[in-house]
């Protein structure tokens, strides 16, 4: 006995003897039985291969459908993201326009659209979180200095507060009742 052992725990000689018996048994089997056994295994393997091909085809169809659906969702996401960005830009523009318009009107601006187009837009900044516009005061002040033609100075009204129409009538006569001198004096007072 040698110190070598086979995987099943028998010695190498015992393993060799078993292998020899299997070879002898296989050689004693008639050829028709071997052919029948090989044919049966071949049919079984072909059937198994066919089933695996069908499962693979079903899997590929399902995977393609999932990929198409994923592509469709990706396209929808990209469209919605583009629409969201466009809407966000529009909201920011309107918010800036509103803030500038409010300050510019208080400063006497005659053309807010022109002010927004001609002014230094770099001074205007917005906060993406709160959508607040910063730098509007500086923007309007700089525009007043660099583009004074967009602003008019605030004038006090010439209307007398006691007589809103600005005319003072001393008498309540109709035009037919007035004399020529009274008409001329009232016209001089107006003009």
XYZ file of N, CA and C in Angstrom:
573
model
N 0.832 -1.180 0.000
C 0.000 0.000 0.000
C 0.861 1.222 0.000
N 0.504 2.089 -0.854
C 1.211 3.345 -0.909
C 0.454 4.345 -0.064
N 1.049 5.452 0.224
C 0.412 6.433 1.091
C -0.594 7.302 0.361
N -0.776 7.113 -0.932
C -1.712 7.947 -1.697
C -3.129 7.476 -1.472
N -4.044 8.418 -1.364
C -5.451 8.062 -1.213
C -6.236 8.749 -2.302
N -7.299 8.137 -2.739
C -8.177 8.709 -3.760
C -9.151 9.644 -3.073
N -9.870 10.453 -3.806
C -10.802 11.402 -3.212
C -11.852 10.729 -2.345
N -12.245 9.510 -2.635
C -13.269 8.864 -1.828
C -12.675 8.132 -0.630
N -11.398 8.295 -0.379
C -10.766 7.708 0.801
C -10.137 6.352 0.542
N -10.334 5.739 -0.600
C -9.728 4.435 -0.907
C -8.303 4.662 -1.380
N -7.575 3.675 -1.378
C -6.197 3.798 -1.846
C -6.193 3.915 -3.348
N -5.064 4.301 -3.915
C -4.934 4.505 -5.355
C -5.154 3.198 -6.101
N -4.746 2.087 -5.510
C -4.914 0.804 -6.186
C -6.382 0.427 -6.261
N -7.101 0.711 -5.196
C -8.519 0.380 -5.182
C -9.258 1.236 -6.195
N -8.871 2.509 -6.314
C -9.505 3.413 -7.269
C -9.221 2.964 -8.686
N -8.002 2.514 -8.931
C -7.647 2.027 -10.266
C -8.432 0.771 -10.605
N -8.652 -0.058 -9.623
C -9.388 -1.293 -9.846
C -10.833 -0.988 -10.198
N -11.440 0.001 -9.520
C -12.831 0.381 -9.814
C -12.939 0.957 -11.212
N -11.991 1.787 -11.583
C -12.006 2.399 -12.909
C -11.886 1.327 -13.975
N -11.071 0.314 -13.716
C -10.899 -0.767 -14.678
C -12.193 -1.541 -14.826
N -12.935 -1.747 -13.722
C -14.188 -2.484 -13.782
C -15.219 -1.716 -14.600
N -15.243 -0.380 -14.468
C -16.190 0.441 -15.218
C -15.877 0.339 -16.699
N -14.596 0.376 -17.044
C -14.186 0.284 -18.446
C -14.551 -1.090 -18.989
N -14.338 -2.131 -18.186
C -14.673 -3.474 -18.628
C -16.174 -3.623 -18.816
N -16.969 -3.030 -17.913
C -18.423 -3.128 -18.013
C -18.905 -2.389 -19.240
N -18.298 -1.239 -19.527
C -18.705 -0.455 -20.691
C -18.359 -1.193 -21.964
N -17.257 -1.888 -21.947
C -16.870 -2.605 -23.160
C -17.702 -3.861 -23.337
N -18.282 -4.384 -22.261
C -19.105 -5.571 -22.387
C -20.528 -5.237 -22.770
N -20.925 -3.923 -22.616
C -22.271 -3.504 -22.993
C -22.395 -3.628 -24.499
N -23.517 -4.080 -24.974
C -23.695 -4.157 -26.417
C -23.728 -2.751 -27.018
N -23.292 -2.623 -28.216
C -23.198 -1.339 -28.908
C -24.565 -0.703 -29.096
N -25.617 -1.466 -29.284
C -26.955 -0.912 -29.491
C -27.451 -0.198 -28.234
N -27.123 -0.746 -27.046
C -27.526 -0.087 -25.807
C -26.778 1.234 -25.619
N -25.496 1.235 -25.964
C -24.701 2.457 -25.852
C -25.256 3.516 -26.802
N -25.569 3.072 -28.017
C -26.138 4.013 -28.996
C -27.492 4.543 -28.537
N -28.314 3.695 -27.962
C -29.631 4.112 -27.478
C -29.481 5.105 -26.328
N -28.532 4.807 -25.413
C -28.301 5.710 -24.290
C -27.780 7.062 -24.786
N -26.844 7.049 -25.726
C -26.313 8.297 -26.287
C -27.397 9.082 -27.027
N -28.251 8.375 -27.751
C -29.342 9.026 -28.476
C -30.325 9.671 -27.507
N -30.650 8.982 -26.422
C -31.570 9.526 -25.419
C -30.960 10.761 -24.753
N -29.669 10.700 -24.398
C -29.011 11.854 -23.790
C -28.940 13.019 -24.773
N -28.709 12.688 -26.036
C -28.634 13.735 -27.065
C -29.990 14.425 -27.219
N -31.066 13.646 -27.245
C -32.409 14.230 -27.355
C -32.721 15.089 -26.133
N -32.353 14.578 -24.950
C -32.593 15.321 -23.718
C -31.818 16.645 -23.740
N -30.578 16.604 -24.191
C -29.768 17.825 -24.264
C -30.311 18.805 -25.310
N -30.784 18.268 -26.445
C -31.368 19.142 -27.469
C -32.641 19.806 -26.951
N -33.473 19.053 -26.240
C -34.696 19.604 -25.661
C -34.352 20.688 -24.637
N -33.368 20.417 -23.805
C -32.928 21.390 -22.809
C -32.378 22.646 -23.493
N -31.603 22.450 -24.553
C -31.052 23.593 -25.290
C -32.174 24.414 -25.917
N -33.183 23.728 -26.460
C -34.321 24.428 -27.064
C -35.084 25.231 -26.010
N -35.300 24.658 -24.832
C -35.979 25.367 -23.743
C -35.176 26.594 -23.310
N -33.861 26.424 -23.225
C -33.006 27.546 -22.835
C -33.039 28.655 -23.895
N -33.078 28.265 -25.182
C -33.177 29.261 -26.254
C -34.491 30.031 -26.155
N -35.580 29.315 -25.861
C -36.880 29.981 -25.718
C -36.877 30.932 -24.514
N -36.310 30.483 -23.403
C -36.225 31.347 -22.224
C -35.369 32.574 -22.520
N -34.271 32.368 -23.247
C -33.397 33.477 -23.608
C -34.131 34.466 -24.513
N -34.901 33.953 -25.474
C -35.657 34.830 -26.370
C -36.685 35.642 -25.578
N -37.396 34.984 -24.647
C -38.366 35.695 -23.809
C -37.668 36.752 -22.953
N -36.512 36.389 -22.411
C -35.758 37.331 -21.589
C -35.312 38.532 -22.420
N -34.838 38.269 -23.650
C -34.395 39.371 -24.519
C -35.561 40.284 -24.881
N -36.739 39.696 -25.151
C -37.920 40.510 -25.462
C -38.285 41.376 -24.252
N -38.291 40.772 -23.074
C -38.614 41.531 -21.858
C -37.566 42.613 -21.594
N -36.303 42.288 -21.825
C -35.236 43.269 -21.611
C -35.349 44.419 -22.610
N -35.668 44.098 -23.875
C -35.857 45.156 -24.881
C -37.035 46.052 -24.515
N -38.116 45.448 -24.036
C -39.280 46.242 -23.626
C -38.910 47.147 -22.450
N -38.156 46.607 -21.512
C -37.730 47.414 -20.362
C -36.807 48.544 -20.808
N -35.920 48.261 -21.752
C -35.012 49.300 -22.259
C -35.794 50.388 -23.001
N -36.796 49.984 -23.791
C -37.614 50.968 -24.504
C -38.382 51.837 -23.510
N -38.927 51.210 -22.485
C -39.656 51.963 -21.470
C -38.718 52.914 -20.727
N -37.527 52.438 -20.429
C -36.540 53.283 -19.763
C -36.155 54.455 -20.667
N -35.996 54.207 -21.959
C -35.670 55.277 -22.910
C -36.811 56.293 -22.977
N -38.045 55.797 -22.964
C -39.207 56.686 -23.006
C -39.253 57.561 -21.749
N -38.996 56.958 -20.588
C -38.966 57.735 -19.347
C -37.838 58.763 -19.364
N -36.716 58.387 -19.931
C -35.591 59.318 -20.030
C -35.965 60.510 -20.907
N -36.610 60.244 -22.044
C -37.035 61.326 -22.935
C -38.061 62.226 -22.243
N -39.014 61.618 -21.529
C -40.004 62.411 -20.796
C -39.340 63.263 -19.722
N -38.369 62.693 -19.046
C -37.646 63.450 -18.020
C -36.913 64.633 -18.645
N -36.243 64.392 -19.767
C -35.503 65.474 -20.430
C -36.448 66.577 -20.888
N -37.613 66.195 -21.423
C -38.593 67.202 -21.850
C -39.108 67.996 -20.653
N -39.442 67.298 -19.580
C -39.965 68.005 -18.403
C -38.889 68.879 -17.768
N -37.647 68.430 -17.794
C -36.551 69.232 -17.243
C -36.336 70.487 -18.086
N -36.419 70.349 -19.416
C -36.278 71.518 -20.290
C -37.432 72.497 -20.057
N -38.641 71.975 -19.901
C -39.799 72.838 -19.642
C -39.656 73.531 -18.286
N -39.153 72.824 -17.302
C -38.955 73.404 -15.974
C -37.913 74.517 -16.021
N -36.828 74.268 -16.734
C -35.780 75.292 -16.859
C -36.317 76.526 -17.577
N -37.094 76.303 -18.630
C -37.679 77.422 -19.374
C -38.627 78.217 -18.483
N -39.451 77.521 -17.738
C -40.382 78.180 -16.821
C -39.626 78.939 -15.733
N -38.567 78.355 -15.214
C -37.760 79.004 -14.183
C -37.152 80.298 -14.722
N -36.616 80.246 -15.945
C -36.031 81.448 -16.551
C -37.093 82.518 -16.756
N -38.288 82.111 -17.178
C -39.377 83.065 -17.375
C -39.776 83.709 -16.052
N -39.875 82.914 -15.008
C -40.240 83.446 -13.690
C -39.178 84.434 -13.212
N -37.921 84.095 -13.395
C -36.834 84.990 -12.978
C -36.901 86.299 -13.759
N -37.113 86.221 -15.078
C -37.206 87.443 -15.890
C -38.362 88.320 -15.419
N -39.505 87.702 -15.158
C -40.665 88.467 -14.699
C -40.423 89.062 -13.313
N -39.763 88.313 -12.458
C -39.457 88.806 -11.111
C -38.503 89.998 -11.191
N -37.488 89.909 -12.042
C -36.546 91.021 -12.226
C -37.274 92.223 -12.803
N -38.095 91.978 -13.815
C -38.835 93.069 -14.454
C -39.746 93.761 -13.442
N -40.423 92.975 -12.623
C -41.327 93.534 -11.619
C -40.570 94.368 -10.590
N -39.459 93.837 -10.101
C -38.682 94.562 -9.086
C -38.108 95.855 -9.646
N -37.542 95.788 -10.853
C -36.966 96.986 -11.476
C -38.067 97.990 -11.781
N -39.191 97.507 -12.271
C -40.304 98.394 -12.611
C -40.784 99.155 -11.381
N -40.908 98.460 -10.274
C -41.376 99.098 -9.036
C -40.430 100.218 -8.604
N -39.137 99.927 -8.565
C -38.156 100.936 -8.138
C -38.030 102.056 -9.169
N -38.064 101.700 -10.445
C -37.888 102.697 -11.497
C -39.069 103.658 -11.548
N -40.264 103.165 -11.345
C -41.438 104.040 -11.359
C -41.374 105.029 -10.196
N -40.887 104.577 -9.050
C -40.731 105.484 -7.913
C -39.689 106.558 -8.216
N -38.689 106.203 -9.040
C -37.625 107.148 -9.380
C -38.002 108.036 -10.561
N -39.168 107.804 -11.167
C -39.633 108.641 -12.264
C -39.235 108.142 -13.637
N -39.066 106.859 -13.801
C -38.686 106.295 -15.102
C -39.863 106.406 -16.067
N -39.553 106.805 -17.305
C -40.605 106.936 -18.307
C -40.670 105.710 -19.210
N -39.618 104.895 -19.255
C -39.588 103.710 -20.116
C -38.887 102.569 -19.376
N -39.667 101.759 -18.685
C -39.103 100.672 -17.884
C -38.479 99.605 -18.781
N -39.140 99.274 -19.895
C -38.594 98.267 -20.821
C -37.231 98.713 -21.343
N -37.143 99.981 -21.719
C -35.871 100.522 -22.191
C -34.811 100.496 -21.108
N -35.210 100.793 -19.888
C -34.278 100.762 -18.759
C -33.728 99.359 -18.558
N -34.591 98.361 -18.621
C -34.153 96.977 -18.422
C -33.193 96.560 -19.534
N -33.485 96.970 -20.773
C -32.624 96.596 -21.896
C -31.298 97.351 -21.876
N -31.325 98.629 -21.517
C -30.129 99.468 -21.603
C -29.308 99.494 -20.323
N -29.901 99.111 -19.213
C -29.199 99.168 -17.930
C -28.151 98.071 -17.800
N -27.316 98.187 -16.789
C -26.254 97.222 -16.517
C -26.856 96.005 -15.805
N -27.188 94.980 -16.578
C -27.866 93.800 -16.036
C -26.983 93.005 -15.081
N -25.675 93.228 -15.110
C -24.776 92.511 -14.206
C -25.004 92.903 -12.750
N -25.606 94.060 -12.530
C -25.882 94.503 -11.159
C -27.054 93.746 -10.542
N -27.891 93.168 -11.387
C -29.068 92.440 -10.900
C -28.695 90.984 -10.658
N -28.972 90.510 -9.463
C -28.720 89.124 -9.110
C -29.961 88.578 -8.428
N -30.140 87.277 -8.537
C -31.306 86.657 -7.913
C -30.875 85.440 -7.109
N -31.661 85.159 -6.107
C -31.432 84.002 -5.258
C -32.322 82.876 -5.778
N -31.712 81.761 -6.160
C -32.482 80.656 -6.741
C -33.422 80.005 -5.736
N -33.080 80.054 -4.474
C -33.921 79.433 -3.448
C -35.188 80.247 -3.196
N -35.006 81.548 -2.920
C -36.151 82.384 -2.545
C -36.689 83.208 -3.712
N -35.991 83.189 -4.844
C -36.355 83.959 -6.041
C -36.400 85.463 -5.771
N -35.596 85.929 -4.837
C -35.524 87.359 -4.551
C -34.470 87.991 -5.452
N -34.752 89.223 -5.898
C -33.835 89.948 -6.769
C -33.053 90.935 -5.915
N -31.746 90.927 -6.074
C -30.862 91.809 -5.318
C -30.185 92.783 -6.279
N -29.894 93.982 -5.793
C -29.175 94.971 -6.582
C -30.060 95.884 -7.404
N -31.360 95.891 -7.151
C -32.285 96.719 -7.929
C -32.024 98.199 -7.661
N -31.794 98.564 -6.393
C -31.534 99.972 -6.054
C -30.293 100.481 -6.783
N -29.228 99.703 -6.747
C -27.986 100.088 -7.423
C -28.199 100.183 -8.927
N -28.956 99.243 -9.479
C -29.247 99.230 -10.915
C -29.954 100.520 -11.330
N -30.989 100.899 -10.582
C -31.766 102.100 -10.918
C -30.928 103.357 -10.710
N -30.160 103.412 -9.619
C -29.325 104.595 -9.358
C -28.279 104.788 -10.450
N -27.632 103.701 -10.853
C -26.627 103.813 -11.915
C -27.275 104.201 -13.236
N -28.454 103.669 -13.501
C -29.157 104.025 -14.737
C -29.563 105.498 -14.718
N -29.934 106.011 -13.560
C -30.294 107.433 -13.461
C -29.082 108.315 -13.778
N -27.890 107.871 -13.373
C -26.678 108.644 -13.640
C -26.239 108.510 -15.095
N -26.256 107.291 -15.625
C -25.731 107.069 -16.970
C -26.762 107.305 -18.071
N -28.032 107.180 -17.768
C -29.082 107.353 -18.779
C -30.202 108.222 -18.222
N -29.924 109.504 -18.012
C -30.924 110.386 -17.395
C -32.138 110.625 -18.290
N -31.996 110.397 -19.588
C -33.123 110.608 -20.494
C -34.257 109.615 -20.256
N -33.991 108.540 -19.536
C -35.047 107.574 -19.217
C -35.864 107.989 -17.996
N -35.449 109.057 -17.346
C -36.118 109.500 -16.126
C -36.571 110.944 -16.283
N -37.649 111.294 -15.630
C -38.106 112.684 -15.600
C -38.092 113.133 -14.152
N -37.786 114.386 -13.976
C -37.738 114.881 -12.603
C -39.156 115.026 -12.076
N -39.295 114.793 -10.821
C -40.621 114.882 -10.205
C -41.011 116.352 -10.090
N -42.131 116.726 -10.686
C -42.628 118.102 -10.639
C -43.833 118.150 -9.718
N -43.919 119.228 -8.988
C -45.087 119.393 -8.127
C -46.241 119.875 -8.992
N -47.418 119.408 -8.734
C -48.558 119.820 -9.544
C -48.879 121.297 -9.326
N -49.349 121.936 -10.381
C -49.681 123.360 -10.312
C -51.141 123.589 -9.978
N -51.817 122.561 -9.606
C -53.243 122.681 -9.298
C -53.403 123.187 -7.871
N -54.281 124.148 -7.719
C -54.584 124.714 -6.411
C -55.414 123.696 -5.634
N -55.003 123.317 -4.418
C -55.753 122.308 -3.683
C -57.169 122.741 -3.310
N -57.412 124.018 -3.206
C -58.763 124.447 -2.848
C -59.695 124.393 -4.039
N -59.163 124.606 -5.225
C -59.976 124.502 -6.440
C -59.292 123.521 -7.380
N -59.666 122.263 -7.361
C -58.973 121.233 -8.108
C -58.873 121.505 -9.608
N -59.775 122.198 -10.187
C -59.705 122.448 -11.622
C -58.711 123.525 -11.981
N -58.257 124.303 -11.022
C -57.287 125.343 -11.275
C -57.911 126.676 -11.658
N -59.199 126.763 -11.786
C -59.858 128.024 -12.136
C -60.609 128.559 -10.929
N -60.644 129.858 -10.834
C -61.361 130.498 -9.732
C -62.488 131.313 -10.346
N -63.674 131.004 -9.942
C -64.832 131.759 -10.438
C -65.345 132.630 -9.311
N -65.408 133.843 -9.605
C -65.891 134.764 -8.579
C -67.405 134.871 -8.591
N -67.975 134.620 -9.713
C -69.432 134.670 -9.785
C -69.929 133.443 -10.522
N -71.170 133.181 -10.396
C -71.746 132.000 -11.006
C -72.676 132.370 -12.150
N -72.293 133.352 -12.951
C -73.114 133.769 -14.082
C -72.833 132.860 -15.259
N -73.835 132.696 -16.112
C -73.621 131.955 -17.343
C -72.879 132.838 -18.323
N -72.426 132.286 -19.393
C -71.641 133.019 -20.383
C -72.448 134.149 -21.017
N -73.741 133.930 -21.211
C -74.594 134.958 -21.813
C -74.788 136.145 -20.876
N -74.737 135.873 -19.578
C -74.941 136.947 -18.602
C -73.688 137.791 -18.403
N -72.507 137.267 -18.751
C -71.254 137.988 -18.543
C -71.069 139.075 -19.602
N -70.414 140.113 -19.163
C -70.090 141.179 -20.112
C -68.759 140.849 -20.764
N -68.433 141.650 -21.789
C -67.211 141.426 -22.534
C -65.991 141.610 -21.632
N -65.994 142.570 -20.749
C -64.876 142.822 -19.857
C -64.702 141.687 -18.836
N -65.822 141.132 -18.347
C -65.742 140.041 -17.379
C -65.154 138.779 -18.034
N -65.544 138.534 -19.264
C -65.017 137.364 -19.989
C -63.516 137.522 -20.196
N -63.088 138.712 -20.622
C -61.665 138.951 -20.856
C -60.865 138.867 -19.562
N -61.390 139.317 -18.475
C -60.668 139.252 -17.201
C -60.520 137.806 -16.728
N -61.558 137.008 -16.938
C -61.457 135.594 -16.552
C -60.457 134.861 -17.447
N -60.408 135.196 -18.724
C -59.440 134.567 -19.623
C -58.016 134.955 -19.248
N -57.811 136.213 -18.876
C -56.482 136.643 -18.442
C -56.068 135.906 -17.164
N -57.011 135.659 -16.282
C -56.713 134.962 -15.029
C -56.302 133.508 -15.294
N -56.865 132.892 -16.304
C -56.526 131.503 -16.643
C -55.161 131.409 -17.316
N -54.851 132.392 -18.110
C -53.748 132.193 -18.972
C -52.470 132.782 -18.755
